[in-house]
Backbone as CSV, one residue per row, in Angstrom:
resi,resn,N_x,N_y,N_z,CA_x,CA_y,CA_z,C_x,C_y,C_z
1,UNK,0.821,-1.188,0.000,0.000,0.000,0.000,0.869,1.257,0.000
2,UNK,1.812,1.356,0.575,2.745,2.467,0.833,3.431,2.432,-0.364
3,UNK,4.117,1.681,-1.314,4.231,1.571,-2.633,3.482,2.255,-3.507
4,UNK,2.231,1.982,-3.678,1.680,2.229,-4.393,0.918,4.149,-3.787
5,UNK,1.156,4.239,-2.862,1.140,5.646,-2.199,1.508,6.446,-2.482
6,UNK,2.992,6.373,-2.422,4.373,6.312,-2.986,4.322,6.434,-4.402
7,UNK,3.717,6.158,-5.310,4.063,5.832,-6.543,2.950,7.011,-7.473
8,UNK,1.611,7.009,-6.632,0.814,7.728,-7.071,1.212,9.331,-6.528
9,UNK,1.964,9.620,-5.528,2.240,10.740,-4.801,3.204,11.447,-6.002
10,UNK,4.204,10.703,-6.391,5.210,11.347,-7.448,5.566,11.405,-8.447
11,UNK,4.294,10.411,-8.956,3.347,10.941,-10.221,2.582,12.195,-9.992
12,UNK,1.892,12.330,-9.301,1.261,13.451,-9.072,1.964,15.093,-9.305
13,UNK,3.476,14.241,-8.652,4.407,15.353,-8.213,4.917,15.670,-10.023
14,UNK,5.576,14.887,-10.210,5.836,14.859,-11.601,4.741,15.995,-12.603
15,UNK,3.837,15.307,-12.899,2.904,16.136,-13.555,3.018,17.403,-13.294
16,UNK,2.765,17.929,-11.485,2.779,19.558,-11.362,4.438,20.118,-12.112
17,UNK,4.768,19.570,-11.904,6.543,20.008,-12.692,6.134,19.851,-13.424
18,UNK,6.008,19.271,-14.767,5.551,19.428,-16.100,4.937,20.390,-16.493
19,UNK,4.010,20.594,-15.889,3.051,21.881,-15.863,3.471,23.159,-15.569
20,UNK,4.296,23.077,-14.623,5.185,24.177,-14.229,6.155,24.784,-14.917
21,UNK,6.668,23.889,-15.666,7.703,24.148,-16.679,7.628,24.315,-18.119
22,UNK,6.685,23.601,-18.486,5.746,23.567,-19.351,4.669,24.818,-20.354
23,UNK,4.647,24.861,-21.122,3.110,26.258,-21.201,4.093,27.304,-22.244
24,UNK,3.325,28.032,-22.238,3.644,29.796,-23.006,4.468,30.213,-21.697
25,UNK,5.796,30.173,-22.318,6.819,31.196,-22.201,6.744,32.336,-21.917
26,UNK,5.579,33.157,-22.902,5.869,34.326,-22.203,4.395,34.545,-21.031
27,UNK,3.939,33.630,-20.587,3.250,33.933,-19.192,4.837,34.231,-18.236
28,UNK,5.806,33.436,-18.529,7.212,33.719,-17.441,7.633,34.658,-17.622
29,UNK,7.257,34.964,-18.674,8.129,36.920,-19.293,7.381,37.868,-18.458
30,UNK,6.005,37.077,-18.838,4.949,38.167,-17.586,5.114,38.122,-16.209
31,UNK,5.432,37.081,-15.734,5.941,36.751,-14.421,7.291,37.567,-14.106
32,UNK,7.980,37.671,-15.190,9.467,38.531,-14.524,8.920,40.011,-14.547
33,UNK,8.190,40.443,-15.415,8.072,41.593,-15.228,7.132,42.281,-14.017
34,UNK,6.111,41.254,-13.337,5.600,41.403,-12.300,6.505,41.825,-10.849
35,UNK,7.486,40.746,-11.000,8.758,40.883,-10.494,9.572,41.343,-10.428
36,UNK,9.909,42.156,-11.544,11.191,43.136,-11.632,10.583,43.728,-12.626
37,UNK,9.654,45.215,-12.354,9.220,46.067,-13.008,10.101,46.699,-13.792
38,UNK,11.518,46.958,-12.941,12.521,48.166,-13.527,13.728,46.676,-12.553
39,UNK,14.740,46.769,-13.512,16.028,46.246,-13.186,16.750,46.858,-11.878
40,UNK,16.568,48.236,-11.802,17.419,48.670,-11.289,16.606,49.678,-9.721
41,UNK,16.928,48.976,-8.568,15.893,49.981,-7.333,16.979,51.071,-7.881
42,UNK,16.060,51.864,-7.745,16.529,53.447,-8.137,15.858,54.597,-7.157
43,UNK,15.848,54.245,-5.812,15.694,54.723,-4.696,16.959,54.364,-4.036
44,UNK,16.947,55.911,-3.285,17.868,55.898,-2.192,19.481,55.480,-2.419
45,UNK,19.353,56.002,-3.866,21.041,55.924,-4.221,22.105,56.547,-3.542
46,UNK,23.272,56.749,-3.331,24.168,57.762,-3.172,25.141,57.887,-4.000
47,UNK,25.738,56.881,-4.351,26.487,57.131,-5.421,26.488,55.738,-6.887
48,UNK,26.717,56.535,-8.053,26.382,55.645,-9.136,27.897,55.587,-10.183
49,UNK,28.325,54.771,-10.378,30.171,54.722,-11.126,29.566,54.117,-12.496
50,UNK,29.620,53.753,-13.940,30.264,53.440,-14.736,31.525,52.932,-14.929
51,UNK,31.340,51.596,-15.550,32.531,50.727,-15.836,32.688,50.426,-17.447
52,UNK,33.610,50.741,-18.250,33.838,50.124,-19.548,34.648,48.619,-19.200
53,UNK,35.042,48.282,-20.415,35.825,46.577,-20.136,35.404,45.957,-19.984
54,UNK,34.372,45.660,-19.534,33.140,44.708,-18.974,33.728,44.271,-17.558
55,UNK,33.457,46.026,-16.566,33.210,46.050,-15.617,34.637,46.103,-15.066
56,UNK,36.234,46.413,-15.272,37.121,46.117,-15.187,37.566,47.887,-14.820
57,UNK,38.494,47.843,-14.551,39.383,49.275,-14.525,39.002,50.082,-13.889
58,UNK,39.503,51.432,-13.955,38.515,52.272,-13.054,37.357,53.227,-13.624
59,UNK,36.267,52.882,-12.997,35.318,53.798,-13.076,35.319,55.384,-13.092
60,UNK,33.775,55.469,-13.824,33.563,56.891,-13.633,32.848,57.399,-13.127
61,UNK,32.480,58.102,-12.157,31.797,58.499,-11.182,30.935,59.661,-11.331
62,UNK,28.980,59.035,-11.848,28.094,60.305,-12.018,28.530,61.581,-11.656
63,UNK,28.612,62.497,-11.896,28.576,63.632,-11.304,27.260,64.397,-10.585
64,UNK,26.983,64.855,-9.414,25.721,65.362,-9.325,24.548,66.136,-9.850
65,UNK,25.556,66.945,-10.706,24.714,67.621,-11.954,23.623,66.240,-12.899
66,UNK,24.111,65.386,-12.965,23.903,64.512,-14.323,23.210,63.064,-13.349
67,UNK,23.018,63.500,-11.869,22.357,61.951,-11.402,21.351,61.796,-11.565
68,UNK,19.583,62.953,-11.574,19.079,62.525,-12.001,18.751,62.011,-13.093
69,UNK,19.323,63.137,-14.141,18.852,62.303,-15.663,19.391,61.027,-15.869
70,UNK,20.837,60.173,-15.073,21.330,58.745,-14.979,19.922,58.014,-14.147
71,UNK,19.535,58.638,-12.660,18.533,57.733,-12.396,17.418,57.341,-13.370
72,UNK,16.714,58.192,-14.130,15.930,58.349,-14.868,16.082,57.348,-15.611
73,UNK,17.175,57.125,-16.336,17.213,56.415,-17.385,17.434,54.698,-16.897
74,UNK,18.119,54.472,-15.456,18.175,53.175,-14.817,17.309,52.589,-14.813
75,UNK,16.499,53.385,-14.333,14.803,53.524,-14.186,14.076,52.618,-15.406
76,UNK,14.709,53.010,-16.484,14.173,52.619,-17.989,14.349,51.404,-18.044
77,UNK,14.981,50.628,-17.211,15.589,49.335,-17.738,14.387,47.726,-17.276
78,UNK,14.125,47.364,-18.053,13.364,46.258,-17.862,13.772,45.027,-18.697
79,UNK,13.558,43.906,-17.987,14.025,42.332,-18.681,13.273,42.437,-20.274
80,UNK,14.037,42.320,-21.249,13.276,42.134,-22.446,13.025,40.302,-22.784
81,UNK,13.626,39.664,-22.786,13.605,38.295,-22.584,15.012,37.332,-22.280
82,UNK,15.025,36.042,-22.448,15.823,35.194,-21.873,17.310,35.793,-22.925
83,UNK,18.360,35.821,-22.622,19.253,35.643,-23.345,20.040,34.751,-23.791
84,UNK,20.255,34.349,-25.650,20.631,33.370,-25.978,21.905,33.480,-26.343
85,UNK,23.105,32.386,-26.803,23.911,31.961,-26.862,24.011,33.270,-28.141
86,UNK,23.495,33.471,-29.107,23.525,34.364,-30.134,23.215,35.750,-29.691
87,UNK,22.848,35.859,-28.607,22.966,37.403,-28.394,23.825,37.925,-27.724
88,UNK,24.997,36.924,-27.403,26.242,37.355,-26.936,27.442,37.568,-27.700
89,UNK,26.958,38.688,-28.157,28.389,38.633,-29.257,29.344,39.630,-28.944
90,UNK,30.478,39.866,-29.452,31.391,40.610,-28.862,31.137,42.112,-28.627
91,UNK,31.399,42.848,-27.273,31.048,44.039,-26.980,29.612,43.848,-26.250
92,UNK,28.836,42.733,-26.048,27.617,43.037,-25.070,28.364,43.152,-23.990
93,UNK,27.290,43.485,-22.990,27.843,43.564,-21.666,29.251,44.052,-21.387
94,UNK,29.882,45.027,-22.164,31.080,45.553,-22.221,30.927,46.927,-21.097
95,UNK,30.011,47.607,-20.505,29.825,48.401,-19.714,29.085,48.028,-18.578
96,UNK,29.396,48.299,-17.870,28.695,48.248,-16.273,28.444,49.222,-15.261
97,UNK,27.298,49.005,-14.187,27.066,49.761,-13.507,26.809,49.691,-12.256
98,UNK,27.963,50.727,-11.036,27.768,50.345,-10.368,27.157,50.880,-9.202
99,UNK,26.275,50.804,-8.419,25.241,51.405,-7.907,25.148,51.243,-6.143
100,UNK,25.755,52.226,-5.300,25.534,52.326,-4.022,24.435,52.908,-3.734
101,UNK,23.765,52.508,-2.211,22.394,52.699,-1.976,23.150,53.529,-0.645
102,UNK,22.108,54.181,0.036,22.421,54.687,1.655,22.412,53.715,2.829
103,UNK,21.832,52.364,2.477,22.434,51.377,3.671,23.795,50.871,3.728
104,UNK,24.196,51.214,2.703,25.781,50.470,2.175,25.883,49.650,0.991
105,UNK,24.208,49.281,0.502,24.707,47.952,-0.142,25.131,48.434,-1.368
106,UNK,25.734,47.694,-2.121,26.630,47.905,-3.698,26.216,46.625,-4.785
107,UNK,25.569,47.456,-5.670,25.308,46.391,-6.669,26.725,46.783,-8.193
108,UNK,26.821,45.581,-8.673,27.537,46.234,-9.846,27.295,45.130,-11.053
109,UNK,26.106,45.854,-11.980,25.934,45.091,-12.963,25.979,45.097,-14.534
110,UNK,25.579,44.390,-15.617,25.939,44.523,-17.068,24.295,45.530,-17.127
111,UNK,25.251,46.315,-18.077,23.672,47.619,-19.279,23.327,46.578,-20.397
112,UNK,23.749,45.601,-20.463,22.717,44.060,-21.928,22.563,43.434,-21.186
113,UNK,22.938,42.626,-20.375,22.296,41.518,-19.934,22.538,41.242,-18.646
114,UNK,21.246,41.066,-17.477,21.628,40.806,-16.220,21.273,39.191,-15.923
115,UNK,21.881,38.587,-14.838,21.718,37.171,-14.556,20.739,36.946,-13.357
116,UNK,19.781,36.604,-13.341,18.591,36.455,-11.906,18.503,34.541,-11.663
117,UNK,18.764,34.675,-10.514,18.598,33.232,-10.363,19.303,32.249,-11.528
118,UNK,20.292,32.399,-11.930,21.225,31.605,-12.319,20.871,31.782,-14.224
119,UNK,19.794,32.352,-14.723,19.359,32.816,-16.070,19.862,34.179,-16.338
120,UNK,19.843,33.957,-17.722,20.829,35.750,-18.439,19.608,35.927,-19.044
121,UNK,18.977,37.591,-19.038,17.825,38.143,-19.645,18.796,39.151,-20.408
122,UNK,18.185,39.491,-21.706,18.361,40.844,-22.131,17.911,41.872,-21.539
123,UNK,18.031,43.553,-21.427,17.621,44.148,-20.623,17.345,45.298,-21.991
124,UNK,16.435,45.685,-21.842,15.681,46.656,-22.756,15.605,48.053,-21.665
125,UNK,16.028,49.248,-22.695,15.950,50.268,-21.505,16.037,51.544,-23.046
126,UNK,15.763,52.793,-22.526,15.642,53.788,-23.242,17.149,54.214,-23.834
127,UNK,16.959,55.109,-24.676,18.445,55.519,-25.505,19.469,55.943,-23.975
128,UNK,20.405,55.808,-24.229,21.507,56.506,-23.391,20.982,57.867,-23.196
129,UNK,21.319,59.085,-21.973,21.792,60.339,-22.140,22.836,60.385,-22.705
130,UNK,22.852,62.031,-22.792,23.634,62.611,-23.559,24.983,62.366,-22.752
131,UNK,24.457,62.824,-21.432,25.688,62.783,-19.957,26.217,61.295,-20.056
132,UNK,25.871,60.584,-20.574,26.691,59.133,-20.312,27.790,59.248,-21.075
133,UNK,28.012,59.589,-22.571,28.798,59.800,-22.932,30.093,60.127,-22.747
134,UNK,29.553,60.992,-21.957,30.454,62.025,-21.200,31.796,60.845,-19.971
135,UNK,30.543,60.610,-19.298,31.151,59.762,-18.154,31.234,58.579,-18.735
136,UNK,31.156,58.115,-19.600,31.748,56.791,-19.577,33.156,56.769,-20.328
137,UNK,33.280,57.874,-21.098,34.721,58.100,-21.856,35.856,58.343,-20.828
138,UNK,35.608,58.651,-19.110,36.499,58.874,-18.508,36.958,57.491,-17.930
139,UNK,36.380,56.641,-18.139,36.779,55.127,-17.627,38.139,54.530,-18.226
140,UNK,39.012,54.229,-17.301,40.431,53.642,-17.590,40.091,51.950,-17.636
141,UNK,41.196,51.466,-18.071,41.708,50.145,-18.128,42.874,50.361,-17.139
């Protein structure tokens, strides 16, 4: 009896995984975006750096004149979908950003593609400012 308990229990189990994994894709696209409206908390920053190299050397450091229109545009950034083996081609993820909050914490991540739970999404976000330009040309190797 416990066999067969047993047997019907993880079948059961089985199926909900199937199902789970299973279906239209982009109900999960809808699901990330429920989840991560905007990529980037864009509250309670203090300071925001730029990285060229893909994230290497030294940064460049917003200037205060130019943080909101940078928040603004962080702001812009939302998961566009999963990222594939073909959308990594040379120069994605070649800039980074790195983002202190007022508790201390420090994020520092890719402007193409971020990694959530062990998956790479593309990240869709509005044109650059003008001010990025600016600050990202001061970035060393």
């Amino acid at each position: 009896m416990k066999r067969i308990l047993t047997f019907i229990l993880c079948g059961i189990m089985s199926l909900c995984f199937a199902a789970c994994n299973g279906g239209d894709t982009n109900k999960t696209y809808d699901k990330l975006f429920d989840t991560y409206p905007s990529v980037f908390v864009t509250e309670n920053i203090t300071s925001i750096t730029f990285y060229a190299y893909y994230g290497e050397g030294k940064g460049s450091k917003v200037p205060t004149e130019n943080m909101t229109e940078i928040i603004n545009w962080l702001d812009s950034f939302t998961i566009d979908r999963v990222a594939t083996d073909e959308d990594i081609l040379d120069g994605t993820n070649t800039r980074f950003v790195e983002i202190e909050y007022s508790d201390g914490t420090i994020i520092k991540e890719g402007l193409d593609i971020i990694n959530i739970d062990g998956t790479r999404y593309l990240l869709k976000k509005e044109p650059y400012p003008d001010c990025f330009t600016k600050i990202i040309s001061k970035t060393t190797l």
